[in-house]
Structures are given as C-alpha cells and as structure tokens.
PDB file of C-alpha atoms in Angstrom:
ATOM      1  CA  UNK Z   1     -87.330   4.412 -49.925  1.00  0.00           C
ATOM      2  CA  UNK Z   2     -85.928   7.130 -52.201  1.00  0.00           C
ATOM      3  CA  UNK Z   3     -84.718  10.651 -51.414  1.00  0.00           C
ATOM      4  CA  UNK Z   4     -83.497  13.113 -54.043  1.00  0.00           C
ATOM      5  CA  UNK Z   5     -82.090  16.617 -53.836  1.00  0.00           C
ATOM      6  CA  UNK Z   6     -80.288  18.534 -56.553  1.00  0.00           C
ATOM      7  CA  UNK Z   7     -78.209  16.048 -58.524  1.00  0.00           C
ATOM      8  CA  UNK Z   8     -78.062  13.397 -55.761  1.00  0.00           C
ATOM      9  CA  UNK Z   9     -80.323  10.406 -55.143  1.00  0.00           C
ATOM     10  CA  UNK Z  10     -80.320   7.980 -52.226  1.00  0.00           C
ATOM     11  CA  UNK Z  11     -82.266   4.719 -52.252  1.00  0.00           C
ATOM     12  CA  UNK Z  12     -82.783   2.095 -49.539  1.00  0.00           C
ATOM     13  CA  UNK Z  13     -84.102  -1.297 -50.608  1.00  0.00           C
ATOM     14  CA  UNK Z  14     -85.456  -3.952 -48.274  1.00  0.00           C
ATOM     15  CA  UNK Z  15     -85.168  -7.424 -49.802  1.00  0.00           C
ATOM     16  CA  UNK Z  16     -87.511 -10.081 -48.454  1.00  0.00           C
ATOM     17  CA  UNK Z  17     -88.307 -13.491 -49.906  1.00  0.00           C
ATOM     18  CA  UNK Z  18     -87.331 -17.143 -49.996  1.00  0.00           C
ATOM     19  CA  UNK Z  19     -84.240 -18.692 -51.568  1.00  0.00           C
ATOM     20  CA  UNK Z  20     -85.653 -21.438 -53.790  1.00  0.00           C
ATOM     21  CA  UNK Z  21     -82.531 -23.637 -53.620  1.00  0.00           C
ATOM     22  CA  UNK Z  22     -82.599 -24.065 -49.836  1.00  0.00           C
ATOM     23  CA  UNK Z  23     -85.985 -22.717 -48.680  1.00  0.00           C
ATOM     24  CA  UNK Z  24     -84.319 -20.244 -46.336  1.00  0.00           C
ATOM     25  CA  UNK Z  25     -85.752 -16.809 -45.721  1.00  0.00           C
ATOM     26  CA  UNK Z  26     -83.897 -13.962 -47.446  1.00  0.00           C
ATOM     27  CA  UNK Z  27     -84.060 -10.690 -45.523  1.00  0.00           C
ATOM     28  CA  UNK Z  28     -81.429  -7.996 -46.074  1.00  0.00           C
ATOM     29  CA  UNK Z  29     -80.973  -4.313 -46.930  1.00  0.00           C
ATOM     30  CA  UNK Z  30     -79.082  -2.473 -49.655  1.00  0.00           C
ATOM     31  CA  UNK Z  31     -78.338   1.222 -50.100  1.00  0.00           C
ATOM     32  CA  UNK Z  32     -77.612   2.995 -53.387  1.00  0.00           C
ATOM     33  CA  UNK Z  33     -76.364   6.530 -53.892  1.00  0.00           C
ATOM     34  CA  UNK Z  34     -76.236   8.288 -57.262  1.00  0.00           C
ATOM     35  CA  UNK Z  35     -74.879  11.517 -58.704  1.00  0.00           C
ATOM     36  CA  UNK Z  36     -76.625  12.691 -61.876  1.00  0.00           C
ATOM     37  CA  UNK Z  37     -74.692  14.673 -64.519  1.00  0.00           C
ATOM     38  CA  UNK Z  38     -75.949  17.705 -66.484  1.00  0.00           C
ATOM     39  CA  UNK Z  39     -77.331  15.411 -69.228  1.00  0.00           C
ATOM     40  CA  UNK Z  40     -79.526  13.556 -66.718  1.00  0.00           C
ATOM     41  CA  UNK Z  41     -77.384  10.422 -66.730  1.00  0.00           C
ATOM     42  CA  UNK Z  42     -75.923   8.580 -63.775  1.00  0.00           C
ATOM     43  CA  UNK Z  43     -72.350   9.856 -63.416  1.00  0.00           C
ATOM     44  CA  UNK Z  44     -71.445   8.013 -60.207  1.00  0.00           C
ATOM     45  CA  UNK Z  45     -72.971   5.222 -58.146  1.00  0.00           C
ATOM     46  CA  UNK Z  46     -72.119   3.831 -54.739  1.00  0.00           C
ATOM     47  CA  UNK Z  47     -73.677   0.749 -53.168  1.00  0.00           C
ATOM     48  CA  UNK Z  48     -73.741  -0.804 -49.734  1.00  0.00           C
ATOM     49  CA  UNK Z  49     -75.215  -4.265 -49.146  1.00  0.00           C
ATOM     50  CA  UNK Z  50     -75.775  -6.176 -45.910  1.00  0.00           C
ATOM     51  CA  UNK Z  51     -73.511  -8.981 -47.155  1.00  0.00           C
ATOM     52  CA  UNK Z  52     -73.573 -10.936 -43.893  1.00  0.00           C
ATOM     53  CA  UNK Z  53     -77.367 -11.387 -43.954  1.00  0.00           C
ATOM     54  CA  UNK Z  54     -77.348 -12.011 -47.706  1.00  0.00           C
ATOM     55  CA  UNK Z  55     -74.722 -14.770 -47.412  1.00  0.00           C
ATOM     56  CA  UNK Z  56     -76.604 -16.282 -44.463  1.00  0.00           C
ATOM     57  CA  UNK Z  57     -79.764 -16.417 -46.602  1.00  0.00           C
ATOM     58  CA  UNK Z  58     -77.920 -18.551 -49.152  1.00  0.00           C
ATOM     59  CA  UNK Z  59     -76.375 -20.739 -46.438  1.00  0.00           C
ATOM     60  CA  UNK Z  60     -72.871 -19.426 -47.139  1.00  0.00           C
ATOM     61  CA  UNK Z  61     -72.341 -18.167 -43.561  1.00  0.00           C
ATOM     62  CA  UNK Z  62     -73.618 -19.630 -40.284  1.00  0.00           C
ATOM     63  CA  UNK Z  63     -76.463 -17.799 -38.539  1.00  0.00           C
ATOM     64  CA  UNK Z  64     -74.261 -17.381 -35.438  1.00  0.00           C
ATOM     65  CA  UNK Z  65     -72.201 -14.656 -37.163  1.00  0.00           C
ATOM     66  CA  UNK Z  66     -73.462 -11.115 -36.514  1.00  0.00           C
ATOM     67  CA  UNK Z  67     -72.398  -7.853 -38.120  1.00  0.00           C
ATOM     68  CA  UNK Z  68     -71.939  -4.988 -35.697  1.00  0.00           C
TER      69      UNK Z  68
END
C-alpha cells in the first residue's frame, strides 16, 4: 500500500512467508514514511516495524508475548 501527496510518501508493507531456518511462519507489518527534496531524492525516512511479530517468527521471542 502506497500513498503520496506533495513531497511525502507513506508505504505499508505486509510481510508473509516462511523462515527457512526454523520453518516458522513469518507474518508482520512495516511502515515507511519519506520526504522528497526539490531534486527528487529522499531527504528523510522514518520506519516502523512490528518487531514483536518479527522476532517471534525467528523464534527469538515466545508466542505468548503480545504487543498492545
């Protein structure tokens, strides 16, 4: 999903697959926000990742932990 207006862009990515090392399902979301400068280049970038679900996919956190 991508939305753009003026010199701002917002993108939402849904990641879905299987971690080959452990066979676990990987299912998490990331958000990216960009500000484009007058030359058409990315001047700023912000990112937000659902780290809890990502770490659970790799077996680094137990499935009993939930992010509010």
